[in-house]
PDB file of C-alpha atoms in Angstrom:
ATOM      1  CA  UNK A 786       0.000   0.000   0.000  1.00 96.00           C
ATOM      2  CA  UNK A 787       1.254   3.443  -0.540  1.00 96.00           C
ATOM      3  CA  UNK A 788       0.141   6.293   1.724  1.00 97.00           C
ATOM      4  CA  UNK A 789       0.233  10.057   0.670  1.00 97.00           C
ATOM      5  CA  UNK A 790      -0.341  13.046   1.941  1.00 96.00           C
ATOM      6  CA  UNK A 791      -1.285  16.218   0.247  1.00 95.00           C
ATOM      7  CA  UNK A 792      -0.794  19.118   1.539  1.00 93.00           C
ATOM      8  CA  UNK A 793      -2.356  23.002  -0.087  1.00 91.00           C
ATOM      9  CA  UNK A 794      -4.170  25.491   0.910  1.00 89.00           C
ATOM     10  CA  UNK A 795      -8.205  26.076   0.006  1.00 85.00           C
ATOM     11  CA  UNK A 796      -8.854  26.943  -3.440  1.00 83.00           C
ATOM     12  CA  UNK A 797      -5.372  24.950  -4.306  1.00 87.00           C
ATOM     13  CA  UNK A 798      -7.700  22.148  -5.330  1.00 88.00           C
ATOM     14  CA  UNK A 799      -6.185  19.600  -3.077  1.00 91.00           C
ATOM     15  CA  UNK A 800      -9.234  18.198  -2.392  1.00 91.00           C
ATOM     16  CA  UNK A 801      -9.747  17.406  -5.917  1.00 93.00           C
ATOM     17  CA  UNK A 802      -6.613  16.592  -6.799  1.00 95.00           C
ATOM     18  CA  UNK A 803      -6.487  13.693  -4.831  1.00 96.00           C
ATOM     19  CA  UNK A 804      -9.959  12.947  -5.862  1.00 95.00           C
ATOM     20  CA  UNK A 805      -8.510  12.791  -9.426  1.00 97.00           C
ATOM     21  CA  UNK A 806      -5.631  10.730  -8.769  1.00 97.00           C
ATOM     22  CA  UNK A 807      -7.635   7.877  -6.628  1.00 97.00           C
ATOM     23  CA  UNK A 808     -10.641   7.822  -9.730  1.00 97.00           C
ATOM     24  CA  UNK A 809      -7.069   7.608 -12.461  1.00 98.00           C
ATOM     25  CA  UNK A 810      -5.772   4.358  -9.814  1.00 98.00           C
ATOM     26  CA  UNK A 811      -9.347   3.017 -10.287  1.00 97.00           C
ATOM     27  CA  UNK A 812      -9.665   3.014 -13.181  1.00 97.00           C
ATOM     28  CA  UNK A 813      -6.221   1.278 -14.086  1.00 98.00           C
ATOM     29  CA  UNK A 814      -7.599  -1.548 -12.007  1.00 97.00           C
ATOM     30  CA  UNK A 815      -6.304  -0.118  -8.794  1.00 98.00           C
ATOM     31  CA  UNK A 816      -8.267   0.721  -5.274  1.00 97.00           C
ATOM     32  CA  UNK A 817      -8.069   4.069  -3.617  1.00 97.00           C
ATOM     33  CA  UNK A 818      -9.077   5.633  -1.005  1.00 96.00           C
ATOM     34  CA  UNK A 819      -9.488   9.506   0.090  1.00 94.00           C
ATOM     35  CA  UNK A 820     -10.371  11.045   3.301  1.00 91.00           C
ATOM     36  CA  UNK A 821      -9.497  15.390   3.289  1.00 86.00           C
ATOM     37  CA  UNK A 822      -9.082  17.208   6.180  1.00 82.00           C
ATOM     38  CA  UNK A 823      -9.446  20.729   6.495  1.00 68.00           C
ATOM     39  CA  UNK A 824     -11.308  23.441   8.674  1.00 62.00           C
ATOM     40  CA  UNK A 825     -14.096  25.583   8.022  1.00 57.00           C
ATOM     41  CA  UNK A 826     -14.189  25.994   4.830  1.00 54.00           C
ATOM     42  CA  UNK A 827     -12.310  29.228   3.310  1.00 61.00           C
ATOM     43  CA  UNK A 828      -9.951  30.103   0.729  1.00 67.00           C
ATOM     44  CA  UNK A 829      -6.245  29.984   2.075  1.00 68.00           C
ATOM     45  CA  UNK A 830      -6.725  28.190   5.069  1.00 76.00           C
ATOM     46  CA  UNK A 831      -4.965  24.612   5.274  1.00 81.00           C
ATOM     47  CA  UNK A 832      -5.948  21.498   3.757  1.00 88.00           C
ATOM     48  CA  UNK A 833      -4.263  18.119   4.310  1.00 91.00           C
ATOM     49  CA  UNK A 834      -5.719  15.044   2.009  1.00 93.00           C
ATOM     50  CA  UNK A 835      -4.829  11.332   3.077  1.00 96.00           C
ATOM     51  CA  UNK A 836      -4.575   8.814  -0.095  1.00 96.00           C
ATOM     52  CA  UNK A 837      -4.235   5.823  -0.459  1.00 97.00           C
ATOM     53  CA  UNK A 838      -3.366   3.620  -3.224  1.00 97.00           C
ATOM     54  CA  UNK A 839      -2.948  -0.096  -3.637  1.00 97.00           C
ATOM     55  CA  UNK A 840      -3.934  -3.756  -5.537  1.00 97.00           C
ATOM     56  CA  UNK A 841      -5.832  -5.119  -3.031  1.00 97.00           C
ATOM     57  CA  UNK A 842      -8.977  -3.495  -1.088  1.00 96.00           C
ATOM     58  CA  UNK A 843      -8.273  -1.238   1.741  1.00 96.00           C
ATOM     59  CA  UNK A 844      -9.132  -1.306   5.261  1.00 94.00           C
ATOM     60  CA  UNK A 845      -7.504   1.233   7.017  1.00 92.00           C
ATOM     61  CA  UNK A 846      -9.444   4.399   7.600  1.00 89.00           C
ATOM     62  CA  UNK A 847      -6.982   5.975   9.968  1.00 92.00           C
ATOM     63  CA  UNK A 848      -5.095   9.254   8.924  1.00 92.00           C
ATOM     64  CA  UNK A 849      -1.846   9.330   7.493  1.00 95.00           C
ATOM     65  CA  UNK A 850       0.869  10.007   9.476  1.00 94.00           C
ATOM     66  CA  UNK A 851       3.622   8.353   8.420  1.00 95.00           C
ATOM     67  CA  UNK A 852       3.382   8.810   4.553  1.00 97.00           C
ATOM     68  CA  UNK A 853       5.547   6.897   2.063  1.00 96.00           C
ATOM     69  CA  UNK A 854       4.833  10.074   0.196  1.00 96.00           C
ATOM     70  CA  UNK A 855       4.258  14.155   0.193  1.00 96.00           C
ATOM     71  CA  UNK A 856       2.591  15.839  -2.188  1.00 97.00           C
ATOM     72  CA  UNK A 857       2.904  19.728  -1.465  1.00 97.00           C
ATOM     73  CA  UNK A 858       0.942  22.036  -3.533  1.00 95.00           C
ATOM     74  CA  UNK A 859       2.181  25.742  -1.911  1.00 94.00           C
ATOM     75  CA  UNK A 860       5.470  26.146  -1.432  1.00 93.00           C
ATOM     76  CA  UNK A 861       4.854  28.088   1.863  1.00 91.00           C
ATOM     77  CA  UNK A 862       4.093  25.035   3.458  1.00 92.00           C
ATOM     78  CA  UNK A 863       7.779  23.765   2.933  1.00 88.00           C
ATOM     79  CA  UNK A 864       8.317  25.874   6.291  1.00 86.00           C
ATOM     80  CA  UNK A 865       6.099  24.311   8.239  1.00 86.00           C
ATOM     81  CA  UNK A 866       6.936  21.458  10.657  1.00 86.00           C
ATOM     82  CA  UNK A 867       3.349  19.411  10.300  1.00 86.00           C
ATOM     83  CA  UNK A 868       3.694  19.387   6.753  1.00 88.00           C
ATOM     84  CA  UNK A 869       7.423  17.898   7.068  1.00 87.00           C
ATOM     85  CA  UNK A 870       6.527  15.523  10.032  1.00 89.00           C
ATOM     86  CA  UNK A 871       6.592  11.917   9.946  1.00 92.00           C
ATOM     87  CA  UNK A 872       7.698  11.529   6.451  1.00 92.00           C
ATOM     88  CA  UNK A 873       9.461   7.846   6.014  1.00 93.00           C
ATOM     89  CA  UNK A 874      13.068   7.888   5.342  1.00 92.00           C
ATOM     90  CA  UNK A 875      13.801   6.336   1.710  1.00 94.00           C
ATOM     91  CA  UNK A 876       9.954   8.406   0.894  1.00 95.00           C
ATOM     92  CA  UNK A 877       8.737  10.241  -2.172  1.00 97.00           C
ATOM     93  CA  UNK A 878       8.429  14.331  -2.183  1.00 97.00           C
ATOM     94  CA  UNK A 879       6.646  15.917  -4.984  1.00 98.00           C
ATOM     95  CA  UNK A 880       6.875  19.540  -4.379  1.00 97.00           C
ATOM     96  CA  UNK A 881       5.509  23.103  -5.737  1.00 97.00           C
ATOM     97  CA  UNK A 882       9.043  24.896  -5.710  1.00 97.00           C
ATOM     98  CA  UNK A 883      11.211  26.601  -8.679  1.00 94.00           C
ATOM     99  CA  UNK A 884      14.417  24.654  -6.978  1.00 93.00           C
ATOM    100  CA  UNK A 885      16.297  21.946  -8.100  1.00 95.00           C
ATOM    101  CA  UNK A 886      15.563  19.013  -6.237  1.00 96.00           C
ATOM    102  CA  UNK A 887      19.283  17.982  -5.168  1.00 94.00           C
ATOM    103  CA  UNK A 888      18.688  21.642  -3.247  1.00 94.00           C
ATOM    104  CA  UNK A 889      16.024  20.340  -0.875  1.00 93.00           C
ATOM    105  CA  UNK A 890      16.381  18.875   2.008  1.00 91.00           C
ATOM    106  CA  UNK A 891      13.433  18.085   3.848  1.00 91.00           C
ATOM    107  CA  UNK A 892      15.364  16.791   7.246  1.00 89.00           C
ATOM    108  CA  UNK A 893      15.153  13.143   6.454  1.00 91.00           C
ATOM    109  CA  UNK A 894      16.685  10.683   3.602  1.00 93.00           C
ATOM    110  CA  UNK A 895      14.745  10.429   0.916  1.00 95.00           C
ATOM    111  CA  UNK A 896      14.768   8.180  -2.316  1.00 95.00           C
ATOM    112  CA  UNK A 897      13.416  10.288  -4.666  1.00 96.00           C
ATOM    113  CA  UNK A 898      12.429  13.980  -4.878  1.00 97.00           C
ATOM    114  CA  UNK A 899      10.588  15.648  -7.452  1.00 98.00           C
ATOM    115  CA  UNK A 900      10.022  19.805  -8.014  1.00 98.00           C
ATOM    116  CA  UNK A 901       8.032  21.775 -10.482  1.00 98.00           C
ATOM    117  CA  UNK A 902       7.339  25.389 -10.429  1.00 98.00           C
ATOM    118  CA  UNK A 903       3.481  24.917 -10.303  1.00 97.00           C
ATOM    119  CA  UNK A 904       2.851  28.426  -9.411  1.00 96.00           C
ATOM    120  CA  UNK A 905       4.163  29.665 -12.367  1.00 96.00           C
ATOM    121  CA  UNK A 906       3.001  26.998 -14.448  1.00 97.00           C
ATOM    122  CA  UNK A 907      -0.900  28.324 -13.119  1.00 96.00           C
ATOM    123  CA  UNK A 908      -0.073  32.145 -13.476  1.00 96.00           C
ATOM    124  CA  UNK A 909       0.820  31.128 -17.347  1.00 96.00           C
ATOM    125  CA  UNK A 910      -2.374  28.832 -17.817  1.00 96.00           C
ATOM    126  CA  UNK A 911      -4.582  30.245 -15.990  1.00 94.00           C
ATOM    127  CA  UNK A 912      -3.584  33.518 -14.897  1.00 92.00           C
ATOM    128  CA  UNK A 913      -2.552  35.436 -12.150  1.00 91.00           C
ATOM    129  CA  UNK A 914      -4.402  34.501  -8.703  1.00 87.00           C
ATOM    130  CA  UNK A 915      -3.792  35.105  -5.371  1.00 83.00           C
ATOM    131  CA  UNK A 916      -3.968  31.236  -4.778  1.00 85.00           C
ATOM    132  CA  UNK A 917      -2.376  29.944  -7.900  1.00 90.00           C
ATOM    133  CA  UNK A 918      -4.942  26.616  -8.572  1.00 89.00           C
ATOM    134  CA  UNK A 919      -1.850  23.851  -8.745  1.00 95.00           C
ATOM    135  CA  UNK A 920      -3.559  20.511  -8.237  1.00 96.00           C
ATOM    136  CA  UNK A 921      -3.522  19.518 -12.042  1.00 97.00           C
ATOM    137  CA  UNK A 922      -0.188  20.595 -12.320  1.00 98.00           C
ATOM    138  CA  UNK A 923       1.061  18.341  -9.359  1.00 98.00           C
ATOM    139  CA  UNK A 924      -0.971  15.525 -10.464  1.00 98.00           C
ATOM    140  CA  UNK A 925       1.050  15.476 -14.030  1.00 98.00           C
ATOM    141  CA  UNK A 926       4.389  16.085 -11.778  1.00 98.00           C
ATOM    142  CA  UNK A 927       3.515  12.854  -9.369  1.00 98.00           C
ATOM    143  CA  UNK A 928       2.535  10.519 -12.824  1.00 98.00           C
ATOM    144  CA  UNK A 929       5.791  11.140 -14.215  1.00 98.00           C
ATOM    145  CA  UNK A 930       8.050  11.161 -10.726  1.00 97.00           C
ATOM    146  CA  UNK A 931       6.153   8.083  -9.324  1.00 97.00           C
ATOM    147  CA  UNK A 932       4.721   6.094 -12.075  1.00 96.00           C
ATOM    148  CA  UNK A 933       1.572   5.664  -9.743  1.00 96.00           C
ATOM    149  CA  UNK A 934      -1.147   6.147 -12.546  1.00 98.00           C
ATOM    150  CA  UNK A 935      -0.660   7.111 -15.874  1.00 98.00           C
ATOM    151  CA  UNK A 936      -0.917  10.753 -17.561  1.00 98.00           C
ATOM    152  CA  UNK A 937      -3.536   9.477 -19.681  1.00 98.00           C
ATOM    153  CA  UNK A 938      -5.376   7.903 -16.860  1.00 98.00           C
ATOM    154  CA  UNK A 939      -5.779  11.563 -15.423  1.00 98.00           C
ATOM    155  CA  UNK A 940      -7.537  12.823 -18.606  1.00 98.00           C
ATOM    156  CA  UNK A 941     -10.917  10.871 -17.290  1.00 97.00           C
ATOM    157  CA  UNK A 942     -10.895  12.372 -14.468  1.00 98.00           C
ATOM    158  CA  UNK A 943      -9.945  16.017 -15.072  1.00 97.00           C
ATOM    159  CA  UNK A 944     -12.409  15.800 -18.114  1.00 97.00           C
ATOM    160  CA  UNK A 945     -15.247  14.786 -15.817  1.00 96.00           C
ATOM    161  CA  UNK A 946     -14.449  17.528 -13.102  1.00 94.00           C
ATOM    162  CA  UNK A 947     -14.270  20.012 -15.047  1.00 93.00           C
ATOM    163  CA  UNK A 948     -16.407  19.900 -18.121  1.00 92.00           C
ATOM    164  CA  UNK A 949     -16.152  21.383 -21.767  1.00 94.00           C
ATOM    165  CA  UNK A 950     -12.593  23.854 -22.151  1.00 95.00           C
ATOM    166  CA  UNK A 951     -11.889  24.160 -18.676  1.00 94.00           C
ATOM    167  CA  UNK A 952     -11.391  20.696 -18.669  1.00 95.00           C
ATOM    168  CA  UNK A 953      -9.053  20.441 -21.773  1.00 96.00           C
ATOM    169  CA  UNK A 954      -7.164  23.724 -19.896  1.00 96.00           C
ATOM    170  CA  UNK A 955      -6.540  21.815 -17.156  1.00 96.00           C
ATOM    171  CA  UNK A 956      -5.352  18.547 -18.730  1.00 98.00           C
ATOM    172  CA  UNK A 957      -3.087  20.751 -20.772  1.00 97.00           C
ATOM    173  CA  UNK A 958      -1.830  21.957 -17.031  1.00 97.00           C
ATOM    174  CA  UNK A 959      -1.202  18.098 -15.738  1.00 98.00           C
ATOM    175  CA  UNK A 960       0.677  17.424 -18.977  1.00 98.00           C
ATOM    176  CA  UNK A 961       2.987  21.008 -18.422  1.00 98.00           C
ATOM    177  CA  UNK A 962       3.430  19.667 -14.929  1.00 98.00           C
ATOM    178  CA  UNK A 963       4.186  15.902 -16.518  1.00 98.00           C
ATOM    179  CA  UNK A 964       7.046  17.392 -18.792  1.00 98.00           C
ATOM    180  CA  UNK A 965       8.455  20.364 -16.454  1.00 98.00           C
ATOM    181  CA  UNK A 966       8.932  18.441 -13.300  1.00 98.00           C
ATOM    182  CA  UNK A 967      12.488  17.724 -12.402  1.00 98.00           C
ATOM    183  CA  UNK A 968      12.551  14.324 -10.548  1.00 97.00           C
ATOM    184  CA  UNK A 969      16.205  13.161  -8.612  1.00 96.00           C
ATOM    185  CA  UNK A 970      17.154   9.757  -7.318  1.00 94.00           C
ATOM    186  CA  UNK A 971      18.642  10.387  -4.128  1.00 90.00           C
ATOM    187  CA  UNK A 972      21.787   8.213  -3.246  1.00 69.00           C
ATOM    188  CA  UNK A 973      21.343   9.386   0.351  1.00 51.00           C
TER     189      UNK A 973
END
């Protein structure tokens, strides 16, 4: 089983992100399962989303706390401990940052770490906001640095979230963040 944890703010599309990648898992024969956590609901406050992602049917319902994986869709959140906390050594980060990935270190030993500038990516696709919307974008970045569903899986999805050209605007996002993001095998 592999256990992720997202990590935005609201209007980020988290929530939805996640939602996207479990229904792309599904439908490559996979099971999923999705359980968000956030506050009351406003734009900018936190949202954490625990996935789930495996070949046989899961059980667990419990958060996530010790994630094989990170998927961080502000790059403000970097700086915060929660967000950083219990990540397994020899785990996955897929992050929203314009670094290099041999440049991050996120206090533990990783095997692989993946960046893409997903903020600028948005401002470019869909325009200036003061919460750039990222989740497509890391959803492309986390097919190509993980392998866990395929880009063309996410098309389903996307299409059926968001119908007629926003749709196609956003798979064109997922595929920028599919060729952009810069992945690194760590030899840590």
């Amino acid at each position: 089983m592999i256990e992720i944890r997202f990590h935005g703010m609201g209007g980020q599309g988290a929530v939805m992100g996640a939602l996207a990648l479990a229904e792309a898992a599904f439908s490559e024969g996979k099971y999923a399962q999705k359980i968000p956590v956030y506050g009351g609901m406003r734009r900018g406050g936190d949202v954490t989303v625990f996935l789930r992602l495996d070949d046989k049917p899961i059980r667990r319902t419990s958060g996530i706390y010790e994630p094989d994986a990170l998927v961080v869709l502000d790059p403000t959140l970097l700086n915060v401990a929660e967000v950083r906390k219990g990540l397994k050594q020899r785990g996955t980060a897929i992050l929203n940052v314009n670094n290099n990935p041999e440049e991050v270190d996120l206090g533990v030993p990783l095997s692989k770490i993946a960046t893409v500038d997903a903020t600028g990516i948005s401002a470019e696709v869909f325009g200036p906001r003061a919460i750039p919307i990222t989740n497509t974008i890391m959803l492309g970045a986390v097919s190509r640095a993980t392998g866990w569903v395929k880009l063309e899986s996410l098309r389903g999805p996307i299409l059926h979230m968001f119908p007629g050209r926003m749709g196609e605007v956003n798979f064109e996002a997922c595929t920028r963040g599919y060729n952009e993001v810069r992945v690194w095998e760590c030899s840590k």
